[in-house]
N, CA, C and O atoms as CSV, one atom per row, in Angstrom:
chain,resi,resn,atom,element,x,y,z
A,1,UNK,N,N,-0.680,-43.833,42.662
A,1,UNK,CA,C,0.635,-43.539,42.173
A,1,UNK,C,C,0.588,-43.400,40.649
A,1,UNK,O,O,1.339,-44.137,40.009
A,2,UNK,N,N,-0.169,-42.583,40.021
A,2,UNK,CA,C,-0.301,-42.250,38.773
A,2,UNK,C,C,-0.483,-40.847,38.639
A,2,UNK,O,O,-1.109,-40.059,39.347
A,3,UNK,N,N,0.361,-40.633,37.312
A,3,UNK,CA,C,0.331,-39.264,36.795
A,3,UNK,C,C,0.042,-39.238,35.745
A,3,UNK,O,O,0.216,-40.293,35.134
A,4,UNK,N,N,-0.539,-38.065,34.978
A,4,UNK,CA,C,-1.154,-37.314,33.714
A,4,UNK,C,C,-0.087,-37.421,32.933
A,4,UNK,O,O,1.038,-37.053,33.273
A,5,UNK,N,N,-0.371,-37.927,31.846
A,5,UNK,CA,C,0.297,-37.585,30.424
A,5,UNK,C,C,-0.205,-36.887,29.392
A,5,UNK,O,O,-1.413,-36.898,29.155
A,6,UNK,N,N,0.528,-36.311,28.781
A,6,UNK,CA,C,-0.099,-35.197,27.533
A,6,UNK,C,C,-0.941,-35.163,27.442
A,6,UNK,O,O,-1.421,-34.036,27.316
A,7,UNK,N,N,-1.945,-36.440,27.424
A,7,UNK,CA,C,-3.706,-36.349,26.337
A,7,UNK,C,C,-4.448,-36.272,27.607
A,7,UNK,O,O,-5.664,-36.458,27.574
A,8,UNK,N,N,-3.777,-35.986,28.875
A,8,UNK,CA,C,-4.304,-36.035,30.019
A,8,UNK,C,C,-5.410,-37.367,30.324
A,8,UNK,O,O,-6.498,-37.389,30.900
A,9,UNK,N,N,-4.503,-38.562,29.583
A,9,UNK,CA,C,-4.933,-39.698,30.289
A,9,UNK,C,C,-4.057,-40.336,31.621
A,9,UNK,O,O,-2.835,-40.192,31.603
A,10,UNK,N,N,-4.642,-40.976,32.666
A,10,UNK,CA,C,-3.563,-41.562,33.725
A,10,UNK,C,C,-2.966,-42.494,33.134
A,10,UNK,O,O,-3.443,-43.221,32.263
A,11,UNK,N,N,-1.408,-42.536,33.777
A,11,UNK,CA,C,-0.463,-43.605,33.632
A,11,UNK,C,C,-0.205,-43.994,34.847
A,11,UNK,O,O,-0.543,-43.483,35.914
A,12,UNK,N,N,0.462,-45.005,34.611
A,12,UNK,CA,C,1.360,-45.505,35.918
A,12,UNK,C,C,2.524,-44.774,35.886
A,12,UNK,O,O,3.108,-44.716,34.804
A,13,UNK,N,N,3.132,-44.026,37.131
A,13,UNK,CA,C,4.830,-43.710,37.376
A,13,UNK,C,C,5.572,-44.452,37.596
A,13,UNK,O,O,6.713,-43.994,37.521
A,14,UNK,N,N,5.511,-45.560,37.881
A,14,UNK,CA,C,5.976,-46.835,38.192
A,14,UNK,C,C,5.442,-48.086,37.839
A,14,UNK,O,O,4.218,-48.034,37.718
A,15,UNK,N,N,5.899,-49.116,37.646
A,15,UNK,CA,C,5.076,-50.498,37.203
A,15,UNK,C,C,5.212,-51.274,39.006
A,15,UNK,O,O,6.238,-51.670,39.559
A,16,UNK,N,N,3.682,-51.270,39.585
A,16,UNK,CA,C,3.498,-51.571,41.022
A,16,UNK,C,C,4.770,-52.306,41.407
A,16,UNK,O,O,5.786,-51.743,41.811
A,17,UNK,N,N,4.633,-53.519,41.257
A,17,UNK,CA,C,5.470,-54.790,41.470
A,17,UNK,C,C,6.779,-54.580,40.763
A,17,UNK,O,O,7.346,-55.553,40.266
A,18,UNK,N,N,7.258,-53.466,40.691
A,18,UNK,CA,C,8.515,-53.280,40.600
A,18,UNK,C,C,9.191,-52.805,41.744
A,18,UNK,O,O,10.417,-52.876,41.821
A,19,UNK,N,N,8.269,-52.175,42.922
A,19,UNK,CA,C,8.440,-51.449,44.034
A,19,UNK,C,C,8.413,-52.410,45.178
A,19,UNK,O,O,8.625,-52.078,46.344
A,20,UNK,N,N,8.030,-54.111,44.610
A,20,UNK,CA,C,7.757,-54.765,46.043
A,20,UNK,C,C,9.346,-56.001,45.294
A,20,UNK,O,O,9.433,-57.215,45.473
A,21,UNK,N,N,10.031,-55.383,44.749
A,21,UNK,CA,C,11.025,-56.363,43.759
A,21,UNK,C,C,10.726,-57.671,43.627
A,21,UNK,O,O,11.332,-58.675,44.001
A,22,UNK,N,N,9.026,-57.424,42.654
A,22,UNK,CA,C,8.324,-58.774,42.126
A,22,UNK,C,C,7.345,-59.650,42.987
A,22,UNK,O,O,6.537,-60.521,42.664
A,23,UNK,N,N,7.676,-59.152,44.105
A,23,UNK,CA,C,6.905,-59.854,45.335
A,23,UNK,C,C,5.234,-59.733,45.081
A,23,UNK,O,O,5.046,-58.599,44.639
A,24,UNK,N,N,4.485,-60.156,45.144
A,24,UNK,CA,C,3.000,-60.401,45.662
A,24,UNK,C,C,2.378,-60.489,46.693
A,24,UNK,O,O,1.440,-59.814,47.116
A,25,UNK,N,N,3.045,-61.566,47.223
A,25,UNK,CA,C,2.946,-61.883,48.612
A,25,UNK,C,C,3.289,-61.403,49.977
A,25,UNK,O,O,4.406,-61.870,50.194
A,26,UNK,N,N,2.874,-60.651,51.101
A,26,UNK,CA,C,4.028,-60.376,52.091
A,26,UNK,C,C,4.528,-61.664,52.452
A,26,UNK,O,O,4.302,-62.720,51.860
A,27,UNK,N,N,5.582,-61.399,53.993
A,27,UNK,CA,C,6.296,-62.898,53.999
A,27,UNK,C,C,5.169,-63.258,55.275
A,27,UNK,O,O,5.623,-63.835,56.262
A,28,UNK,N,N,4.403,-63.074,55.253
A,28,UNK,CA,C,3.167,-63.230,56.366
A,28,UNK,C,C,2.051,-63.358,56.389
A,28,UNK,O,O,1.921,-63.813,55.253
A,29,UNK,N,N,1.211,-63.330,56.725
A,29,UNK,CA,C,-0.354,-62.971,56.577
A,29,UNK,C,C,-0.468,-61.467,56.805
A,29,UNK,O,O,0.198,-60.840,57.628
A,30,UNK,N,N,-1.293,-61.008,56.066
A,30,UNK,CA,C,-1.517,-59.817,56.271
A,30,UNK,C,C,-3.100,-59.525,55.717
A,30,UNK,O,O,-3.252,-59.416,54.501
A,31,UNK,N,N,-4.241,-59.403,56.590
A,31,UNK,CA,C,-5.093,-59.335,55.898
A,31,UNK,C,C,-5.921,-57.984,55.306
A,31,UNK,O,O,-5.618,-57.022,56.012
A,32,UNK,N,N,-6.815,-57.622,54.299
A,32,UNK,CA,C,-6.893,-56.610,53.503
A,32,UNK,C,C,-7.595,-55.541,54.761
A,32,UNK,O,O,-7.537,-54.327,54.566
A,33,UNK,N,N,-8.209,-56.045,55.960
A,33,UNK,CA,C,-8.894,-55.168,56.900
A,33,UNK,C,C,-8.141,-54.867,58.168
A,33,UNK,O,O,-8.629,-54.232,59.102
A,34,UNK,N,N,-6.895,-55.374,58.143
A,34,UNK,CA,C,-5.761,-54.627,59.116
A,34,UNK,C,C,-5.573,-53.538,58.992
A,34,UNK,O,O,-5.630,-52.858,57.968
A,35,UNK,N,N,-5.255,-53.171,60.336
A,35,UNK,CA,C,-5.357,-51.946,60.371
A,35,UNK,C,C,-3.833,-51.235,60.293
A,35,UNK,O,O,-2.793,-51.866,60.485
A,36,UNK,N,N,-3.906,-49.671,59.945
A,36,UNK,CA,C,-2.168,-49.288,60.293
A,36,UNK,C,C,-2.413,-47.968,60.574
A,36,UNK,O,O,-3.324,-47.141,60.531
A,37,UNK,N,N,-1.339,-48.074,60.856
A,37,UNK,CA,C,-0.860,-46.283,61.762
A,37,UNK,C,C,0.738,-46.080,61.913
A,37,UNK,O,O,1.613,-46.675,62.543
A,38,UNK,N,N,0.717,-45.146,61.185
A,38,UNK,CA,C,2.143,-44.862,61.017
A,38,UNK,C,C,2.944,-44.485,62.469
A,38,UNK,O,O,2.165,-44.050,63.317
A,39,UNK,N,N,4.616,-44.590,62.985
A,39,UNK,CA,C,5.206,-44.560,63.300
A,39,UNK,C,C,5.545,-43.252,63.686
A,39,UNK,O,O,5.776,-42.610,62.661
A,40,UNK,N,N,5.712,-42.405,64.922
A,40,UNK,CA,C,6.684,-41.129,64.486
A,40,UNK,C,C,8.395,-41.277,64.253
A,40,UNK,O,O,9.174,-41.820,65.035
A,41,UNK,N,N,8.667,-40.749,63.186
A,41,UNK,CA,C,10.315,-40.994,63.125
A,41,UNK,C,C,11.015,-39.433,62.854
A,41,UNK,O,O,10.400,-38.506,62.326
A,42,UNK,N,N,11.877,-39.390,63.147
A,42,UNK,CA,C,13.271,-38.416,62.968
A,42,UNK,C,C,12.363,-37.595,61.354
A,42,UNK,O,O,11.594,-38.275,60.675
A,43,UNK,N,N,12.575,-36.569,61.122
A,43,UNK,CA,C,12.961,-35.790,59.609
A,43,UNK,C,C,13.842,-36.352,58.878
A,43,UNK,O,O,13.620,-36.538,57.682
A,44,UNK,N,N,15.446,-36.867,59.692
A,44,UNK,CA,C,15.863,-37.442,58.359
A,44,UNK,C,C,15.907,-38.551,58.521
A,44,UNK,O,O,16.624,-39.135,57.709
A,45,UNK,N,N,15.217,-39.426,59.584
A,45,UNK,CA,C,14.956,-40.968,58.336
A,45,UNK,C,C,14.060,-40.756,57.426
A,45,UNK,O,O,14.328,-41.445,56.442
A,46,UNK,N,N,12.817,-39.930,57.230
A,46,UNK,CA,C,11.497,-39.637,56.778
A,46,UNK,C,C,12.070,-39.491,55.399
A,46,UNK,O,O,11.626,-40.194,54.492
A,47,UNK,N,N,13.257,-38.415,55.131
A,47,UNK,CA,C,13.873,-38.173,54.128
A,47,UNK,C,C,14.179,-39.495,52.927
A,47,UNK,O,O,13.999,-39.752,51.737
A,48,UNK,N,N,14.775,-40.094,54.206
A,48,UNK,CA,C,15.015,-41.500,53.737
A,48,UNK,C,C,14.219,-42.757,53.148
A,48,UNK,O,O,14.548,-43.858,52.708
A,49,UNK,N,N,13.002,-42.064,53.351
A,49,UNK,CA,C,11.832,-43.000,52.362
A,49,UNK,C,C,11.751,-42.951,51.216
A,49,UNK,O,O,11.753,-41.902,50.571
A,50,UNK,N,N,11.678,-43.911,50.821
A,50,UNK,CA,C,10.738,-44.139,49.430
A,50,UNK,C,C,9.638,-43.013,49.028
A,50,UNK,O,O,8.949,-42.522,49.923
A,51,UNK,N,N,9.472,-42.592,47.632
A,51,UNK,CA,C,7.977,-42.281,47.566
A,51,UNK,C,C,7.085,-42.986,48.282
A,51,UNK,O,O,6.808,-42.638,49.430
A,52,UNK,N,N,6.624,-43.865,47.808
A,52,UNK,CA,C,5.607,-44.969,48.324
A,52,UNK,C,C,5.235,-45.151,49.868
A,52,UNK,O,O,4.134,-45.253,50.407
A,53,UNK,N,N,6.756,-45.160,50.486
A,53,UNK,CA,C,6.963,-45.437,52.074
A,53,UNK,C,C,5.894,-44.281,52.856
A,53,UNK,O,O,4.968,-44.260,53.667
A,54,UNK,N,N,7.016,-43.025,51.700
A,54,UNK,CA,C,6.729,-41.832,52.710
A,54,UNK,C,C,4.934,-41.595,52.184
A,54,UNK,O,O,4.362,-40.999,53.096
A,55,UNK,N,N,4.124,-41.847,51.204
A,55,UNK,CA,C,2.704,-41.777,50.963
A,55,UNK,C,C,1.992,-42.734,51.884
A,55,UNK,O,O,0.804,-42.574,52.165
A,56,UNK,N,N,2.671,-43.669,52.328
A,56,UNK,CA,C,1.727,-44.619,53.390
A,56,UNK,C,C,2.043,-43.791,54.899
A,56,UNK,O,O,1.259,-43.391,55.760
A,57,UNK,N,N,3.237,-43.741,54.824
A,57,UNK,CA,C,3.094,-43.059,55.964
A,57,UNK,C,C,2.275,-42.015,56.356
A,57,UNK,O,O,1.655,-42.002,57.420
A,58,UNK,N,N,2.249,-40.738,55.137
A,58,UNK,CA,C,0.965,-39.702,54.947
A,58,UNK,C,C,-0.342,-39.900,55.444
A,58,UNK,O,O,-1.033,-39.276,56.250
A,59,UNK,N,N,-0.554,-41.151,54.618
A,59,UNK,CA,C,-1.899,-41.503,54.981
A,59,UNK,C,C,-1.997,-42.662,56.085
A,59,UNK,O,O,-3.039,-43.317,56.094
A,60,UNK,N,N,-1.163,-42.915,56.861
A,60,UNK,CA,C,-1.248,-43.602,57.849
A,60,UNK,C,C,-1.165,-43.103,58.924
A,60,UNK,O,O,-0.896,-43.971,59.756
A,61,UNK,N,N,-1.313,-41.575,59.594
A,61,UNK,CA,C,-1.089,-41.034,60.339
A,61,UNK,C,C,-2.795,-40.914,61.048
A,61,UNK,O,O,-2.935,-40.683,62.249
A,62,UNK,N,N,-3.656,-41.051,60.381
A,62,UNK,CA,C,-4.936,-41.738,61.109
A,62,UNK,C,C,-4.959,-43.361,60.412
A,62,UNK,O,O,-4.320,-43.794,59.453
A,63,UNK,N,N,-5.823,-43.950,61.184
A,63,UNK,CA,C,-5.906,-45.770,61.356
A,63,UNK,C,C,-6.097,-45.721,59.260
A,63,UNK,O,O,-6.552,-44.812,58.565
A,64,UNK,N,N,-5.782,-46.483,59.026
A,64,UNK,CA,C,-6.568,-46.952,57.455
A,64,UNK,C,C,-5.854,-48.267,57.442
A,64,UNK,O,O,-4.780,-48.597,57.946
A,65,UNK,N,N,-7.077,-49.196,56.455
A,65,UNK,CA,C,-6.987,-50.529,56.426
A,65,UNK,C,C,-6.199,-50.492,55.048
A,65,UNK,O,O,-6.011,-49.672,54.149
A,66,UNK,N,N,-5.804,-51.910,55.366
A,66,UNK,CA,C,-4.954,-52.700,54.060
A,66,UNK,C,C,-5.502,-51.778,52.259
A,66,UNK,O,O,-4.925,-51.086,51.421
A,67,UNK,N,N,-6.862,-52.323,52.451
A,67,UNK,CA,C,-7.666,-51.981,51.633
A,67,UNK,C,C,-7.640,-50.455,51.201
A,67,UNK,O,O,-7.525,-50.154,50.013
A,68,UNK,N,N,-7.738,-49.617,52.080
A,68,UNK,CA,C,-8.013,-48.294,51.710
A,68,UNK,C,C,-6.780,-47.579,50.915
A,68,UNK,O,O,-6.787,-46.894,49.892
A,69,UNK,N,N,-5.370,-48.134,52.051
A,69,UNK,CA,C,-4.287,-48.082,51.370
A,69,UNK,C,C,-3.881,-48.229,49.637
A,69,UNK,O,O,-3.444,-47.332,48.917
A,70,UNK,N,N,-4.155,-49.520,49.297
A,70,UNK,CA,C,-4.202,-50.068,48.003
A,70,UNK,C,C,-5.011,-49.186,47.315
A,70,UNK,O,O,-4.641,-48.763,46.220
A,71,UNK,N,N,-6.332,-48.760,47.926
A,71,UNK,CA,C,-7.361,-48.021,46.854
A,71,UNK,C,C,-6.766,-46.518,46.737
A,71,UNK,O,O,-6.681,-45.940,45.653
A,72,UNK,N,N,-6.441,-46.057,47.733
A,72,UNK,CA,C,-6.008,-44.567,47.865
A,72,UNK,C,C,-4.305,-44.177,46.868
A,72,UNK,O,O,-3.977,-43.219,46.169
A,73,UNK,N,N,-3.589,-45.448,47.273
A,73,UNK,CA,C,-2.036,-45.152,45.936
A,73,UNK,C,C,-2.424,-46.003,44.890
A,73,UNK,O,O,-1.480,-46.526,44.297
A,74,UNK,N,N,-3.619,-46.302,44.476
A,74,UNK,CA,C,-4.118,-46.961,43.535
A,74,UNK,C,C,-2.876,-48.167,43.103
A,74,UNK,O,O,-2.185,-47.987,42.101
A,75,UNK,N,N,-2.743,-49.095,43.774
A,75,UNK,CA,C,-2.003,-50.193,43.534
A,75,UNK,C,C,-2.721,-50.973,43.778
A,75,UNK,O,O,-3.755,-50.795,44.422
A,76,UNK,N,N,-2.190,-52.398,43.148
A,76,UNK,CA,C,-2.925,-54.181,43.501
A,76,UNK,C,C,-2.842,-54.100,45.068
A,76,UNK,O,O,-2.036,-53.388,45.666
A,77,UNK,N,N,-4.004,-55.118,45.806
A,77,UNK,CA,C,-3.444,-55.076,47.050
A,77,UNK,C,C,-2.445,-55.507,47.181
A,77,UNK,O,O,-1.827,-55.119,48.173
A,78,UNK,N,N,-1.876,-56.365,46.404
A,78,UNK,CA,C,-0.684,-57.882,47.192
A,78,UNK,C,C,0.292,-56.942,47.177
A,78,UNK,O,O,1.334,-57.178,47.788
A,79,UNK,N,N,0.127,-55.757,46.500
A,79,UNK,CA,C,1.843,-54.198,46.403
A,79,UNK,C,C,1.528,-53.929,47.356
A,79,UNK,O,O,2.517,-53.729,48.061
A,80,UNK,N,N,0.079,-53.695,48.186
A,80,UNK,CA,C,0.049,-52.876,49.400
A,80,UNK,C,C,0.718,-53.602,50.277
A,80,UNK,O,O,1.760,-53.224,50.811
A,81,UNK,N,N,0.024,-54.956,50.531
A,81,UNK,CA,C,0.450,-55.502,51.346
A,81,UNK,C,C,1.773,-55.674,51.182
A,81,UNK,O,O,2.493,-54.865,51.768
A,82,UNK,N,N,2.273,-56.502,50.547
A,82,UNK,CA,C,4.165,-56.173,50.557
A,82,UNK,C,C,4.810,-55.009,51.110
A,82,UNK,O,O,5.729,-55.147,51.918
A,83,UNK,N,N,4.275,-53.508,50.624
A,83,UNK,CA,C,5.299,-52.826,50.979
A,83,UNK,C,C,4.512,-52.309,52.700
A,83,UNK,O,O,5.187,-51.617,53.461
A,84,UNK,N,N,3.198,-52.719,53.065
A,84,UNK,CA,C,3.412,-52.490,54.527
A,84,UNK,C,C,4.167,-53.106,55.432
A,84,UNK,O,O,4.879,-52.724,56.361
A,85,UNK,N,N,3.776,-54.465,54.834
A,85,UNK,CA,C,4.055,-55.678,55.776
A,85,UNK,C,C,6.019,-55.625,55.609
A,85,UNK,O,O,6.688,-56.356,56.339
A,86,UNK,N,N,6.491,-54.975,54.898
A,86,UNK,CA,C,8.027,-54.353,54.834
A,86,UNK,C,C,8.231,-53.260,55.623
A,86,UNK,O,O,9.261,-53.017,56.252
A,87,UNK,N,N,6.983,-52.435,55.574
A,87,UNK,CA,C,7.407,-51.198,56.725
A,87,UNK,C,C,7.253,-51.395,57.869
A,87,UNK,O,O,7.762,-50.722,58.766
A,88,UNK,N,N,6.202,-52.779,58.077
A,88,UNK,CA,C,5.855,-53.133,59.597
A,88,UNK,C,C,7.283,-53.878,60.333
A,88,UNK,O,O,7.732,-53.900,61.479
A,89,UNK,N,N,7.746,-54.509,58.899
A,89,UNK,CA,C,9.385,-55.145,59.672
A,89,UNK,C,C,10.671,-54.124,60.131
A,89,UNK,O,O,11.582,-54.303,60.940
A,90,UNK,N,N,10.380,-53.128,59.367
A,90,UNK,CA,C,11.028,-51.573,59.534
A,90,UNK,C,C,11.360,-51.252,60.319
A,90,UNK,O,O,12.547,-51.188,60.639
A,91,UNK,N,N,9.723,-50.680,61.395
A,91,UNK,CA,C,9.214,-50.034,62.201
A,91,UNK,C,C,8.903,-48.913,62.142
A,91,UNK,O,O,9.080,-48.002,62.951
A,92,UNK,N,N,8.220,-48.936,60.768
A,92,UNK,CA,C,7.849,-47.375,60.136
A,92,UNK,C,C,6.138,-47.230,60.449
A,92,UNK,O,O,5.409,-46.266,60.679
A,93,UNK,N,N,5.937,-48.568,60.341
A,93,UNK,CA,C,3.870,-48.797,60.730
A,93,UNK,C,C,3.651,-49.740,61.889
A,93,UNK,O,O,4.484,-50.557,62.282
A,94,UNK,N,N,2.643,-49.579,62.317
A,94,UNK,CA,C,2.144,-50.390,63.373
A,94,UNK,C,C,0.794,-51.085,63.154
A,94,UNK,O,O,-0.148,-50.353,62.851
A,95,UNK,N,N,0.644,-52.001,63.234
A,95,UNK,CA,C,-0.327,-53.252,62.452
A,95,UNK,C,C,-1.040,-53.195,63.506
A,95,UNK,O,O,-0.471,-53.143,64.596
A,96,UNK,N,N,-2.855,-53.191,63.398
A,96,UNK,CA,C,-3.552,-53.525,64.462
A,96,UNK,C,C,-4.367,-54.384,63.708
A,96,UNK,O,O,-5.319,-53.973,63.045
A,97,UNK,N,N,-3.825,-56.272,63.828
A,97,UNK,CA,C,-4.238,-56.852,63.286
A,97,UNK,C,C,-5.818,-57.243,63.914
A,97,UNK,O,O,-6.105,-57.306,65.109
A,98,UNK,N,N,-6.720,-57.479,62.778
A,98,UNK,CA,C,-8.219,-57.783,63.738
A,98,UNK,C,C,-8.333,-59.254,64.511
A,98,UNK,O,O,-8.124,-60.240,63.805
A,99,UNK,N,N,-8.728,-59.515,66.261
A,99,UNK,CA,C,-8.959,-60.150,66.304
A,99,UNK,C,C,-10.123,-60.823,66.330
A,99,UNK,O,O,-11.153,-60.240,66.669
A,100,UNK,N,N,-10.122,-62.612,65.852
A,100,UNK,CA,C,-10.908,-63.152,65.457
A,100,UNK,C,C,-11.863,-64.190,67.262
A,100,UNK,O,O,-11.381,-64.799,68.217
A,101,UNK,N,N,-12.979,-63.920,66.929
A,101,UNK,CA,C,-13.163,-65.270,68.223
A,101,UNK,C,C,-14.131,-65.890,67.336
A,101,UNK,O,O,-15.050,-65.429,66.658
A,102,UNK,N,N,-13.432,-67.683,67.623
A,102,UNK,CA,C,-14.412,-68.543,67.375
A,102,UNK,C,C,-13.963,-68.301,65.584
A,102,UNK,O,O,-14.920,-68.673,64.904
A,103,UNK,N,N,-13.296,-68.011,65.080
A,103,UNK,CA,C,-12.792,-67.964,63.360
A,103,UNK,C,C,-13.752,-66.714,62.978
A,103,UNK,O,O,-13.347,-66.210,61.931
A,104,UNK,N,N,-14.757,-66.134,63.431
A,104,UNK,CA,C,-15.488,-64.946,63.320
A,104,UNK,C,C,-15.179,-63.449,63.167
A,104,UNK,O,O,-15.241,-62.915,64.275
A,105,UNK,N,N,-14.993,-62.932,62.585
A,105,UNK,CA,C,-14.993,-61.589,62.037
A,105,UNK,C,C,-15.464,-60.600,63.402
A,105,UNK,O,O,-16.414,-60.932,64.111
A,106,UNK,N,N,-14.824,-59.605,63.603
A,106,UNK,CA,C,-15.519,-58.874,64.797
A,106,UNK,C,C,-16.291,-57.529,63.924
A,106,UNK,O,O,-15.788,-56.481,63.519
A,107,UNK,N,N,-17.800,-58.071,63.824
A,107,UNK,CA,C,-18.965,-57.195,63.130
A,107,UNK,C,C,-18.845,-55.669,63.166
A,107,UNK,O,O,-19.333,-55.026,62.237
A,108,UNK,N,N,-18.085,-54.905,64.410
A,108,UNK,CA,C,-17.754,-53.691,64.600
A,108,UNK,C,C,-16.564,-53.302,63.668
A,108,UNK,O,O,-16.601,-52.104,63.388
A,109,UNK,N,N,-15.636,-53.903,63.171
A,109,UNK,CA,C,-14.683,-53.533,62.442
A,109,UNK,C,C,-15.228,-54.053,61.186
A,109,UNK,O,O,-15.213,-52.932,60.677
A,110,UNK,N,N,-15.603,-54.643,60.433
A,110,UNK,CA,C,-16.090,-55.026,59.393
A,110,UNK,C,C,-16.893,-53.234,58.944
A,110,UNK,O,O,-16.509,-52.376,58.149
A,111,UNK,N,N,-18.054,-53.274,59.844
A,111,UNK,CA,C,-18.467,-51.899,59.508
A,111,UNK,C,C,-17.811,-50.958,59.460
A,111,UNK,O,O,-18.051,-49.917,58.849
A,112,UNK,N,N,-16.659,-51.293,60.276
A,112,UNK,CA,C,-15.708,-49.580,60.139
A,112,UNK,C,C,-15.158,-49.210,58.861
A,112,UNK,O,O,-14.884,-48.090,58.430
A,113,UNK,N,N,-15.007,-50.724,58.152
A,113,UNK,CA,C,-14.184,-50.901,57.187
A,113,UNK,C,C,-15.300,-50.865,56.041
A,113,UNK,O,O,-14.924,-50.137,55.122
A,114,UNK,N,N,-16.113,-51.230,55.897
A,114,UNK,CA,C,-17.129,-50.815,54.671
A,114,UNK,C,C,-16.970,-49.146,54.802
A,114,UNK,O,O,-16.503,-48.360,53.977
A,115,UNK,N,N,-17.444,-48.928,55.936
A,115,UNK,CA,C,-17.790,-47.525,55.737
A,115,UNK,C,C,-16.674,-46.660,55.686
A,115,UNK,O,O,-16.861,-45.445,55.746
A,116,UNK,N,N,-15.505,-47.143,55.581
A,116,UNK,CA,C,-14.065,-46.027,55.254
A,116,UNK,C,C,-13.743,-46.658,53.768
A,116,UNK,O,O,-12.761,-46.221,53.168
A,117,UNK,N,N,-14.728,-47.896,53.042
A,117,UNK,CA,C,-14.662,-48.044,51.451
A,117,UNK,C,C,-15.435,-47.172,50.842
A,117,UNK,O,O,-15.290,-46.474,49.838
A,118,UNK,N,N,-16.587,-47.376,51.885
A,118,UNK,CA,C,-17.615,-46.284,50.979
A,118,UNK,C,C,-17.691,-44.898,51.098
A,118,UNK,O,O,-18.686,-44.301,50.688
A,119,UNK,N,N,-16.851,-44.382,51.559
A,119,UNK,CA,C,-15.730,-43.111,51.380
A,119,UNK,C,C,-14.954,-42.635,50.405
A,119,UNK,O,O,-14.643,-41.464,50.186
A,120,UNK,N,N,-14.598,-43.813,49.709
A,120,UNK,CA,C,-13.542,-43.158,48.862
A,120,UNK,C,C,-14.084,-43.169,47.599
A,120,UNK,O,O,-13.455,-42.694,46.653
């Protein structure tokens, strides 16, 4: 979420955490390798988004993690997470949170998720 200014250095268009009104935190857990996938909705609720909303949604129309999100609208994660974990209360995204057995990481999604970092 940055644009060019005159000397054609990047700025911010917004100050992040002005978009989650100060928040950091979602009101949940939300972790950086969850997964999302956007919602289909109407044209004019779509209208009715946010910049921000309607760019996650863009790019949420194939799976992308917490992480990729944050890296791709170039925001802190804790903005990503806030404003998903707001669209997930919505019903604008759909969370495919990872499950854990035994407190363990499932090794197949871990790799999915390196290798859609080391993508961008």
């Amino acid at each position: 979420m940055y644009g060019v200014d005159g000397n054609g250095d990047d700025e911010p268009l917004f100050r992040p955490y002005a978009v989650t009104g100060g928040r950091s935190e979602p009101r949940y857990h939300l972790a950086m390798e969850t997964l999302i996938s956007s919602m289909s909705i109407p044209d004019d609720e779509m209208a009715m988004l946010t910049p921000e909303q309607e760019a996650i949604m863009q790019l949420c129309r194939s799976f992308r993690s917490v992480a990729e999100i944050s890296a791709l609208l170039r925001v802190p994660l804790g903005v990503a997470r806030v404003l998903v974990a707001d669209m997930s209360d919505e019903g604008l995204v759909r969370l495919h949170q990872p499950r854990l057995s035994q407190g363990q990481p499932d090794l197949n999604m871990l790799e999915r998720v390196l290798s859609g970092l080391r993508r961008l």
